[in-house]
Amino acid sequence: MSSPTSTPGGRKRNRNDIPATPGSIGSTSPPSQRRRGQDSSNADLPAMPTSPATDIASPTVHDTSLFSSPRRSVLPSEVDMSSPLMYGTPSSRVEGTPRSGARGTPARQRPDLGSVRKAPQVDLHSDADGAVASEPSVGQKLVIWGTDVNVGTCKEKFQRFLQRFIDPTSNEDENAGLDLNEPLYMQKLEEISVVGEPVLNVNCGHVQSFDADLYRQLICYPQEVIPTFDMAVNELFFERFPDSILEHQIQVRPYNALKTRNMRSLNPEDIDQMITISGMVIRTSQLIPEMQEAFFQCQVCAFSTRVEVDRGRIAEPAVCRHCNTTHSLALIHNRSAFSDKQMIKVQESPDDMPAGQTPHTTVVYAHNDLVDKVQPGDRINITDVVPLSLLNPTTGIYRAVPMRENPRQSNVKSVYKTHIDAIHFRKTDEKRLHGLDEEADQKLFTEERVKTLKELAAKPDVYERLSSALAPSIYEHEDIKKGILLQLFGGTRKDFSQTGRGNFRAEVNILLCGDPGTSKSQLLQYVFNLVPRGQYTSGKGSSAVGLTAYVMKDPETKQLVLQTGALVLSDNGICCIDEFDKMSESTRSVLHEVMEQQTLSIAKAGIICQLNARTSVLAAANPVESQWNPKKTTIENIQLPHTLLSRFDLIFLMLDPQDEAYDRRLAHHLVSLYYQSEEQIEEELLDMAVLKDYIAYARTYINPRLNEEASQALIEAYVDMRKIGSGRGMVSAYPRQLESLIRLAEAHAKVRFSDKVETIDVEEAKRLHREALKQSATDPRTGFVDISILTTGMSATARKRKEEVAQALKKMIQSKGKTPAMKYQQLFDDLRGQSEAAITKDMFEEALRALADEDYLTVTGKTVRLL
Amino acid sequence: MPSSNDWINNPLGVVEEMFVQSNSNPEWEAKVLEYFKGKLKEKQAYSWIPSLNDVPLHYLKPNSLVKFRCLVQDMFDPEFYMGVYETIDPSTKAKVLRFGKYKDVTECGVDLNSRNTVTAERQTFYCVPIPGETLWEAFLNHSHTYARSSQARVVPSTSYIPSRQKRSYEEDDEMDTQPQKQREPHTGGSPQLHANGDSKRQETEAPSGQTTSPSNASSPLDLNFPLPGERGPACLVKVYEDLDSFKLNDMLEVYGILSVNPLLSVLSSLLDPTESMETPEEQRAHDPPASLVPRLHMLHARPLQHNNPLLCMFIYVVSSFMVEMASVRAEFLAYLTHILLGDGLAAEYLLLHLISSVYARRDVLPLGKFTLNLSGCPPNSSFTESLHQVIQELVPCTYRLSMTLHNMNSLRLVPRKDYVANRLVSGALQLARNTSLVLDETRLEQGQLDASGVQNITALGNLISWQKVDYDFNYHQMEFPCNINVFVTSEGRSLLPSDCQVPLQPQVTPPNLEEYLSTVHKAQLTSQINKFRVYLSVAQTLDYSISDEVTKAVEDDFVDMRKDDPQSVSAEDLHRMLVVARLLSLSLGQTSLSREGWMRAKHIDMLRRTRSQPQTTVNGNEP
C-alpha cells in the first residue's frame, strides 16, 4: 500500500487531503479549491466538515440512508465497504462495480474524466465538530469529499430530468424527427436501444432550465457528477429496455455548458470544471494507447494480479502475494487493458481574438471513440470539455525516479502542464454542411448588449444611422453604402427543395463599377474587415482554382485532400473581389453557379462533390478604357458578360460627379479626416464594434417574412416595372428582379429588427433598386432605364437599330437583283450612301452577320455571296 | 547589506523580504511592483542597471536586475505556475512557505500536497532585440549606459574586465545577501549542480573575448530574428501583470530578473519524451537552453514610443529644440540636397518622408503614411546603397531590402506560424514601429517570380497601401497593423504602389559617385548629425491640428482647382496634399497648419507633378 500512495500521489492535488472547509479557505488554497468552497457556501448548502482529513477516519457511514433511490438494493458492494472513505463514485471502475440492470453489459472506462478518481464520500452527520449539527438536515447527507454532491440525490434528480424534460421549442438539428412534446431524452434512450450507440448527449442548457442546482454541480464537479449521471442513465435504460444489448454501458456526454469560454480567458480557477471552448484544430497526434489496467504475472508461481492506473501511474507490486517472492512480478502487455487516446492541439479561432496578439493554443486529449473525430483545420466551434489536471509540476527528475527519497529530487520546474479532456466535440463545419443555417458560431450577446442593440433598432432613423456608420472615411455614396448595408444583413433563406426548386438565394450580390480612384477598394477592404467570415481577393491574382477548391496531396498521409478556396471559405460571409474585370474567363465562369445556385461543383482527380458557397459577392470593376465613358452602356464600359451581370442584385456606378457643391463637401470631409483628434476617432471605432454586433445579431435572430401588404406592394412594383417596358415593346423586368426586390426588402426589415416585411421595406427596396438601375442600366442613347442592357447585354433601342440596318441592307441587296457575289467595300459604301443615319463599319458588319445567320448570305474574305 | 544597489544585485532578496513580511497576504505582489517602480523612478536609476543588449550574457550576474530593449516577437501560451508553495525540510519536517513568482525553478522539497499552494498564471513572450537597430543607435545606448554607470557607481557584474578576484568576492557577497533560510533546504545534490553551473559559466567566459555572445553565431538554434544577419541575445520574458496590455511587435524596455539557471536545461532534458505533450521541435522553441536564451522575469516594462537614445538624453531640451527646428531643418535640407546630387525637391520630399508616421487609422485607412518612390536612380551603381548608409546614420532602425529576383523568391517576408514547433517564425516585415524600410528596386532584373515571390510582392504592396502585414497562420491569415516608413528607390516608376513619386533630377554629375557621397558624408560633424537625429525623432512625435479657418481655405482652394480642370485634382490628390502639408508644417516645428503652409505644400506638389508629368505619359503609352 505504501508505494502507490506515498509516491507521486502528491503530484496531483489530492482531493483526499483537502478538507474543503469554508472557514479555512482563504487565499492560500489553490484557486480551484477556493472556488469549490465558495460555491458551496453560496449555494447555502450544508457546511462541509471542518476538520482536516485525518480526523474523519472514524468509521461512520450511514450509507444505507443514502440510497433511497430504487437502486439501493443493487449497490451493496459499494456501500458495504468498511471504510468511510468510500471509493467509488461509481465512475470508471472497470470491475467490481456491478451495476444494476446492466446485466453483463460491460462498463467502459471514462478516461475523459481523468484517470480513476477515488473520491470518498463523507457523511455530514459524522462530523466531529458541532458546526453542522444545527443544520436542519435530514437523511441524505452523504456527499463526495470536497464537493457538495450527494450521489443519491444527484442521480435521482438526473433521472427525473431525463424522464420529464420537454423542450417544445427545440430546433436543434439533432432532435430532428423527435416528438417535441414528449420527454426528449426518453426518446433518445429509445433511439439508443434501437441504434445501439451507447452515448447520450445531454444539452447542459436543458439541465440548467430544469434544475439549476444540478447544473451548477455538473459544471463545478464534472468528475463526480458525470459518472453519477452515467449510473442513473444506465439504471433507467436497462429498466426500460431490459433486453437490449449494448457494446458497453451508456455514457453521458454533456455539451453546451453555458460557461462557454474563450480560450484566452481560461484561468487557474477553471481547473477541474466543465467548460465549453471553441477553436480550430491545428494538429492531431497519432493514436496513443494508454494503459488502463496492468496485468502482472509472477515469474515464480504464475500468480497473476491486476493493477489499475492511479493518476497516470501503475504501481508495480513489489511482492507476490501468493508466494511472497520479491520483485518477481512481470508485466504482461497483451493482457493489460488499454484505451485510445489522442492529443489534439486547438487554437483560438481568429474571430474572438483581440487585435495585435497571437492566438493561444491548448492541448486537448480525446479518448476512446472521440479519437480521430476531428481533423486539423476543423473548426470545432463547440467543444465541450473538462479541463482537468494541470497538475504535476513537471518534475523531470521526479518522474524519472519516482519513489524513494531521492537526494536529487530537489528542485522542480514551477510550471504546471495543463490540458483539457474532451467529453464532446461539435464540429461547426459539419453543421454547415447540413445546410441548416443557424449562424454556427452563435455569438453570445450579453443582455446589456442586446438591450443597446434593440434600443438602437427602435430608433426611426436606424437605417440611416447604420449606413452612415459604414466606412465613415469614404465620402457620400449614401445609396451604395445602403446597398452594402443590406447586403451585410442579407435576406431570409427559403427552402423550396420540396417543391423542386431548391434553395432560394438569400444573399445579395453587389457590383461597384466606376472610375479608378473612387475608393472602391477601400469600401471592399472595409467590408472585408467588418464581417467575420469575409474573404478578399483580387481578380487579377486569383485563379478559378483559388476561388473554388483544389485537390492537393497531403505530404504526410499521401491522401488527396480537398482544399477550399475563397468562395467556399466565405460561406455565410461576403467574398470581396477587387478588379473583377481583370478576372480570366474561366475564373468568371465559376461564379455563375455560385452566384445563383450558391453551390460549387467540383470534379477533380476523382473527387466529385458539391460544396456550399452561400456567399454574397461584393465586386468592384474598373472600366475598360480606364475612364468611364458616359456614352456607352455599363456592359460596354466594363466588358463583362451579361449573364454574370444579371446575377448582381445591385450595380452601382461610382463616378466622380464633378460639381462644385460636392467638391466642397468632399474637401471638408477629407480635411476633417486629417485633423480630428484621437478621441473622436475612437468614438468611430466603437461604432464599428456596435455595427458588427448589430449585424451579427440580426443575421442570427431575425428572420423576417413577407406580410400581406408587403406582398401586394411587391406584386405592384413588379407589374409596374414590366409595364414601363411594355409601352415601348420591350421587357423591362424579369423574375430575377422581383427576387432581388424581395431580398432587399427582407434585408431592410432585418435592419429594423422586424420579423415582418412591411410596406416601408418594400418601398426602400424599390427605391434602392431603381437608383441602382438608373445608374447602371440607363441607355446612353435614349436616356431611358433599360433593364435589357443588363439582362441581354444590349439595350432595346440598340437591338432595334441593329435590326433596321440589317433589313435595310437586305432590301438593298434585293433591289440590286441577281448578283450572286458583291464586293464587301462597295456594299458598305452603297449602304452608307443610302441610309440617312450614319452607319459605322461595326454596324455594317453586325448587319452582315445577322443576315448570315438567316442563311441569306455568306461572307468570305472581301466578297459577299448570296445563297 | 545596506547597499543602495541591493535591489539591482539581488532583487529576489528584496522580494523575499517582502513576501516574508506579508504573512501570506496576497498584497505582497503589488508591494513588490510598487517598490521596484519607485526605485526605477529615482533619478538616473535606470542607467545603473546593466543592459542585456550591450553586456554579454556571461558578464551578467544571474538573478540580478537587468534591462532589455526589445521587440515582442512571439507570445507563447499562458502557463500556470506555483505562485506560492510550501517546502518540507526532509530532516526537520519544518514547513516553510515560499513564493514561485519571478523564478523558474522551485526550491527543493516541495510539498505538492500542501493546501497552501496557490496557482497563478503568467505568460512568456519571446523577445528579440529591435530589428534593424542601427549601429550609432546601439553604440549611443551603450556608451550612454556606461557613461552614467561609471559616474554613479560601477556595477561589478557589468564590467567588461572582470577580474577573478572581484568575481569571487562577489560570489561571497551573493552568499551573504541571500537569506540564510533560502540556502538551508538544499540537500546534497543541488549545491553540486550550482557548482556545475558556475564552472560552465567560467568556461564560456574564458575564450569569449570582446565579441558579443559568440555562442549565438555558431549555435544551430534558430533564434528567430526577423531580419537576416541579425545577432544579439534573444530572451524569454515572463510576464506576470497586465498581460493584455502587450501586443505583438511592441517595443519594450523590460526591467526584470535575469534567470539563467542551468537547472532549467537539466530538468527539461530529463523529462521523459513520451510523457511530454510537446514535440521535440516545440520543446526546442519554447525551452531553449538558458545559456543561449536567458529568461527574464519582468518587474516593470516601459513601452518605447521611439527608439532614439539621443532623445532620452536630451529630453529636457525638446522644448528649446523647437525654437531651433527651422534652422536645423535648413541645414538638414542642405545636407540631403548634397546627398541627392543637388536635387532640392527630392531632398525636401525625402525629409518629409523621414518624419512621417502613421498617427491614426480611420477604419481601414491609415493616416499619415507617406511612402516615397524616388525614381530615376542611377542603376547598377552604389548610389542606392550609399543613400541607405546615409539613412542608417539618421534613423534609429532601418533595413534595406535589395529587391533582387533571388531575394524576392527566396526571402521570407511575412511571418508564418509553425505549428509543429508552435511558434511564429519571423519574417523580414516583422518590424518595430517607425522602422525605415528601404526597398531597392534598381536591383530588380527581368525574370520570373515564383509563387512565394508573388506573395512577397503582394505583402509589400499591402504594407504600403494599408500599413498592415497579413501573418500566415496556415489555416487563416491574421492582420497585424504596422507603422513602417517605406522608401522605394527605382529606375523608372516603381512597380509597387506609393503615395508619392519623385523623379530624381541630379544637378551635379560627379565623376565618381561613391567618392562624392562619402566626402559629403564625412563633411558632416558628428554633433550636427546628432542634431539631425534628434530633429527627426522630435518632428515625428509632434502633435498637429488644422484650424477651422484654414480648413475653409483648403476647401475653397480645392473647389477652385476643380473648377478649372476637374481632371487635374482628384480626391486622392487632396489626400496627398494634406499629408504633405502636415509633414511640411511639422518639419518646421509648427503644430498647426497655416495658410502659407498649405500654399507651400500645394506649390511643391505642383513642382513635383510637373516633373513627373512627362514620365507618366511615357508610362501611359506603355500598355
Short mmCIF file of N, CA, C and O in Angstrom, two decimals, chain B residues 496-563:
data_model
loop_
_atom_site.label_atom_id
_atom_site.label_comp_id
_atom_site.label_asym_id
_atom_site.label_seq_id
_atom_site.Cartn_x
_atom_site.Cartn_y
_atom_site.Cartn_z
N LEU B 496 5.67 48.89 -57.29
CA LEU B 496 4.89 48.91 -56.06
C LEU B 496 4.12 50.21 -55.98
O LEU B 496 4.53 51.21 -56.55
N PRO B 497 2.97 50.17 -55.31
CA PRO B 497 2.25 51.44 -55.15
C PRO B 497 3.03 52.38 -54.24
O PRO B 497 3.89 51.96 -53.47
N SER B 498 2.79 53.66 -54.39
CA SER B 498 3.43 54.59 -53.46
C SER B 498 2.54 55.81 -53.33
O SER B 498 1.69 56.07 -54.17
N ASP B 499 2.73 56.55 -52.26
CA ASP B 499 1.91 57.74 -52.06
C ASP B 499 2.41 58.86 -52.94
O ASP B 499 1.67 59.76 -53.30
N CYS B 500 3.67 58.80 -53.24
CA CYS B 500 4.25 59.97 -53.87
C CYS B 500 5.49 59.53 -54.64
O CYS B 500 6.33 58.81 -54.12
N GLN B 501 5.56 59.99 -55.88
CA GLN B 501 6.71 59.59 -56.68
C GLN B 501 7.48 60.83 -57.10
O GLN B 501 6.92 61.79 -57.62
N VAL B 502 8.76 60.82 -56.85
CA VAL B 502 9.60 61.96 -57.23
C VAL B 502 10.71 61.46 -58.13
O VAL B 502 11.51 60.62 -57.72
N PRO B 503 10.78 61.96 -59.36
CA PRO B 503 11.91 61.59 -60.20
C PRO B 503 13.13 62.40 -59.79
O PRO B 503 13.03 63.61 -59.57
N LEU B 504 14.22 61.73 -59.68
CA LEU B 504 15.45 62.41 -59.26
C LEU B 504 16.02 63.17 -60.46
O LEU B 504 16.14 62.63 -61.55
N GLN B 505 16.33 64.43 -60.24
CA GLN B 505 16.97 65.21 -61.30
C GLN B 505 18.30 65.74 -60.77
O GLN B 505 18.36 66.81 -60.17
N PRO B 506 19.35 65.00 -61.00
CA PRO B 506 20.65 65.39 -60.45
C PRO B 506 21.10 66.72 -61.06
O PRO B 506 20.95 66.93 -62.27
N GLN B 507 21.59 67.59 -60.22
CA GLN B 507 22.11 68.87 -60.70
C GLN B 507 23.61 68.78 -60.93
O GLN B 507 24.17 69.56 -61.68
N VAL B 508 24.22 67.89 -60.25
CA VAL B 508 25.66 67.70 -60.44
C VAL B 508 25.88 66.26 -60.88
O VAL B 508 25.13 65.37 -60.53
N THR B 509 26.89 66.08 -61.68
CA THR B 509 27.21 64.71 -62.07
C THR B 509 28.67 64.44 -61.74
O THR B 509 29.56 64.65 -62.58
N PRO B 510 28.89 64.06 -60.53
CA PRO B 510 30.27 63.80 -60.12
C PRO B 510 30.81 62.58 -60.86
O PRO B 510 30.05 61.63 -61.11
N PRO B 511 32.07 62.66 -61.23
CA PRO B 511 32.65 61.55 -61.98
C PRO B 511 32.65 60.27 -61.15
O PRO B 511 32.37 59.20 -61.65
N ASN B 512 32.97 60.42 -59.89
CA ASN B 512 32.97 59.22 -59.06
C ASN B 512 31.92 59.40 -57.97
O ASN B 512 32.11 60.11 -57.00
N LEU B 513 30.82 58.72 -58.19
CA LEU B 513 29.68 58.90 -57.31
C LEU B 513 30.01 58.53 -55.87
O LEU B 513 29.69 59.25 -54.93
N GLU B 514 30.67 57.45 -55.76
CA GLU B 514 30.95 56.91 -54.43
C GLU B 514 31.78 57.89 -53.61
O GLU B 514 31.48 58.19 -52.46
N GLU B 515 32.81 58.37 -54.29
CA GLU B 515 33.72 59.26 -53.60
C GLU B 515 33.01 60.53 -53.18
O GLU B 515 33.15 61.02 -52.07
N TYR B 516 32.20 61.01 -54.12
CA TYR B 516 31.47 62.25 -53.88
C TYR B 516 30.60 62.11 -52.63
O TYR B 516 30.62 62.93 -51.74
N LEU B 517 29.88 61.00 -52.58
CA LEU B 517 28.97 60.82 -51.46
C LEU B 517 29.71 60.69 -50.14
O LEU B 517 29.29 61.26 -49.13
N SER B 518 30.80 59.96 -50.19
CA SER B 518 31.50 59.77 -48.92
C SER B 518 32.12 61.08 -48.43
O SER B 518 32.19 61.33 -47.24
N THR B 519 32.54 61.94 -49.39
CA THR B 519 33.08 63.22 -48.91
C THR B 519 31.99 64.08 -48.32
O THR B 519 32.16 64.71 -47.28
N VAL B 520 30.82 64.05 -48.97
CA VAL B 520 29.71 64.83 -48.41
C VAL B 520 29.37 64.32 -47.02
O VAL B 520 29.15 65.07 -46.08
N HIS B 521 29.39 63.02 -46.96
CA HIS B 521 29.02 62.37 -45.73
C HIS B 521 30.00 62.71 -44.62
O HIS B 521 29.62 63.03 -43.49
N LYS B 522 31.26 62.66 -44.98
CA LYS B 522 32.29 62.88 -43.97
C LYS B 522 32.31 64.33 -43.51
O LYS B 522 32.76 64.64 -42.41
N ALA B 523 31.88 65.22 -44.40
CA ALA B 523 31.98 66.63 -44.09
C ALA B 523 31.11 67.01 -42.90
O ALA B 523 31.32 68.05 -42.28
N GLN B 524 30.12 66.17 -42.61
CA GLN B 524 29.24 66.50 -41.51
C GLN B 524 29.90 66.16 -40.17
O GLN B 524 30.49 65.11 -40.02
N LEU B 525 29.76 67.08 -39.27
CA LEU B 525 30.29 66.81 -37.93
C LEU B 525 29.32 65.90 -37.18
O LEU B 525 28.11 65.91 -37.45
N THR B 526 29.88 65.16 -36.27
CA THR B 526 29.03 64.24 -35.51
C THR B 526 27.96 65.01 -34.74
O THR B 526 26.81 64.59 -34.64
N SER B 527 28.36 66.15 -34.24
CA SER B 527 27.41 66.92 -33.45
C SER B 527 26.22 67.32 -34.32
O SER B 527 25.07 67.32 -33.89
N GLN B 528 26.55 67.62 -35.58
CA GLN B 528 25.49 68.03 -36.47
C GLN B 528 24.57 66.85 -36.81
O GLN B 528 23.34 66.99 -36.82
N ILE B 529 25.22 65.73 -37.06
CA ILE B 529 24.43 64.53 -37.34
C ILE B 529 23.51 64.23 -36.17
O ILE B 529 22.34 63.91 -36.34
N ASN B 530 24.06 64.37 -34.99
CA ASN B 530 23.25 64.13 -33.80
C ASN B 530 22.05 65.05 -33.77
O ASN B 530 20.95 64.65 -33.40
N LYS B 531 22.28 66.27 -34.17
CA LYS B 531 21.19 67.24 -34.20
C LYS B 531 20.11 66.78 -35.16
O LYS B 531 18.92 66.88 -34.87
N PHE B 532 20.55 66.28 -36.30
CA PHE B 532 19.58 65.79 -37.28
C PHE B 532 18.77 64.64 -36.71
O PHE B 532 17.56 64.53 -36.92
N ARG B 533 19.48 63.79 -36.00
CA ARG B 533 18.79 62.63 -35.43
C ARG B 533 17.70 63.05 -34.46
O ARG B 533 16.58 62.53 -34.49
N VAL B 534 18.07 63.97 -33.62
CA VAL B 534 17.08 64.45 -32.66
C VAL B 534 15.94 65.12 -33.40
O VAL B 534 14.75 64.92 -33.10
N TYR B 535 16.31 65.88 -34.41
CA TYR B 535 15.31 66.60 -35.20
C TYR B 535 14.26 65.64 -35.75
O TYR B 535 13.05 65.88 -35.64
N LEU B 536 14.73 64.57 -36.35
CA LEU B 536 13.79 63.62 -36.95
C LEU B 536 12.85 63.03 -35.92
O LEU B 536 11.64 62.95 -36.13
N SER B 537 13.42 62.63 -34.78
CA SER B 537 12.57 62.00 -33.76
C SER B 537 11.58 62.98 -33.18
O SER B 537 10.42 62.63 -32.92
N VAL B 538 12.03 64.22 -33.00
CA VAL B 538 11.12 65.21 -32.42
C VAL B 538 9.98 65.48 -33.39
O VAL B 538 8.81 65.48 -33.01
N ALA B 539 10.35 65.68 -34.65
CA ALA B 539 9.33 66.02 -35.64
C ALA B 539 8.29 64.91 -35.76
O ALA B 539 7.11 65.16 -35.99
N GLN B 540 8.75 63.70 -35.59
CA GLN B 540 7.85 62.56 -35.74
C GLN B 540 6.80 62.49 -34.63
O GLN B 540 5.72 61.96 -34.83
N THR B 541 7.15 63.02 -33.48
CA THR B 541 6.25 62.85 -32.34
C THR B 541 5.38 64.07 -32.06
O THR B 541 4.62 64.05 -31.11
N LEU B 542 5.51 65.11 -32.88
CA LEU B 542 4.75 66.32 -32.59
C LEU B 542 3.26 66.13 -32.88
O LEU B 542 2.87 65.32 -33.71
N ASP B 543 2.46 66.89 -32.17
CA ASP B 543 1.02 66.89 -32.44
C ASP B 543 0.72 67.87 -33.56
O ASP B 543 1.54 68.72 -33.89
N TYR B 544 -0.48 67.78 -34.06
CA TYR B 544 -0.80 68.58 -35.23
C TYR B 544 -2.28 68.84 -35.30
O TYR B 544 -3.10 67.99 -34.92
N SER B 545 -2.65 70.02 -35.75
CA SER B 545 -4.08 70.31 -35.88
C SER B 545 -4.30 71.27 -37.04
O SER B 545 -3.37 71.90 -37.53
N ILE B 546 -5.54 71.37 -37.46
CA ILE B 546 -5.89 72.32 -38.52
C ILE B 546 -7.02 73.18 -37.99
O ILE B 546 -8.02 72.66 -37.48
N SER B 547 -6.85 74.48 -38.08
CA SER B 547 -7.91 75.36 -37.58
C SER B 547 -9.06 75.41 -38.58
O SER B 547 -8.89 75.08 -39.76
N ASP B 548 -10.20 75.84 -38.09
CA ASP B 548 -11.38 75.91 -38.96
C ASP B 548 -11.15 76.84 -40.13
O ASP B 548 -11.58 76.60 -41.26
N GLU B 549 -10.44 77.90 -39.80
CA GLU B 549 -10.20 78.93 -40.82
C GLU B 549 -9.44 78.33 -42.00
O GLU B 549 -9.80 78.51 -43.16
N VAL B 550 -8.39 77.61 -41.65
CA VAL B 550 -7.57 77.03 -42.70
C VAL B 550 -8.35 75.93 -43.44
O VAL B 550 -8.24 75.79 -44.65
N THR B 551 -9.16 75.21 -42.67
CA THR B 551 -9.99 74.19 -43.31
C THR B 551 -10.80 74.81 -44.43
O THR B 551 -10.87 74.29 -45.54
N LYS B 552 -11.38 75.94 -44.09
CA LYS B 552 -12.22 76.65 -45.06
C LYS B 552 -11.38 77.00 -46.30
O LYS B 552 -11.82 76.79 -47.44
N ALA B 553 -10.21 77.53 -46.03
CA ALA B 553 -9.35 77.96 -47.12
C ALA B 553 -9.00 76.77 -48.02
O ALA B 553 -9.02 76.88 -49.25
N VAL B 554 -8.70 75.67 -47.37
CA VAL B 554 -8.32 74.49 -48.14
C VAL B 554 -9.50 74.03 -49.00
O VAL B 554 -9.35 73.72 -50.18
N GLU B 555 -10.68 74.07 -48.39
CA GLU B 555 -11.86 73.66 -49.15
C GLU B 555 -12.04 74.54 -50.38
O GLU B 555 -12.24 74.05 -51.50
N ASP B 556 -11.96 75.86 -50.13
CA ASP B 556 -12.14 76.79 -51.25
C ASP B 556 -11.15 76.50 -52.35
O ASP B 556 -11.48 76.47 -53.53
N ASP B 557 -9.93 76.29 -51.91
CA ASP B 557 -8.85 76.04 -52.84
C ASP B 557 -9.15 74.83 -53.71
O ASP B 557 -8.98 74.86 -54.92
N PHE B 558 -9.63 73.81 -53.03
CA PHE B 558 -9.89 72.55 -53.72
C PHE B 558 -10.99 72.76 -54.77
O PHE B 558 -10.88 72.33 -55.91
N VAL B 559 -12.05 73.47 -54.32
CA VAL B 559 -13.16 73.70 -55.24
C VAL B 559 -12.68 74.50 -56.44
O VAL B 559 -13.01 74.20 -57.59
N ASP B 560 -11.83 75.50 -56.17
CA ASP B 560 -11.32 76.33 -57.26
C ASP B 560 -10.51 75.49 -58.24
O ASP B 560 -10.67 75.61 -59.46
N MET B 561 -9.66 74.66 -57.67
CA MET B 561 -8.81 73.84 -58.54
C MET B 561 -9.66 72.95 -59.42
O MET B 561 -9.38 72.77 -60.59
N ARG B 562 -10.71 72.41 -58.82
CA ARG B 562 -11.56 71.50 -59.58
C ARG B 562 -12.34 72.26 -60.65
O ARG B 562 -12.67 71.71 -61.70
N LYS B 563 -12.64 73.50 -60.35
CA LYS B 563 -13.42 74.29 -61.29
C LYS B 563 -12.65 74.43 -62.59
O LYS B 563 -13.18 74.29 -63.68
#
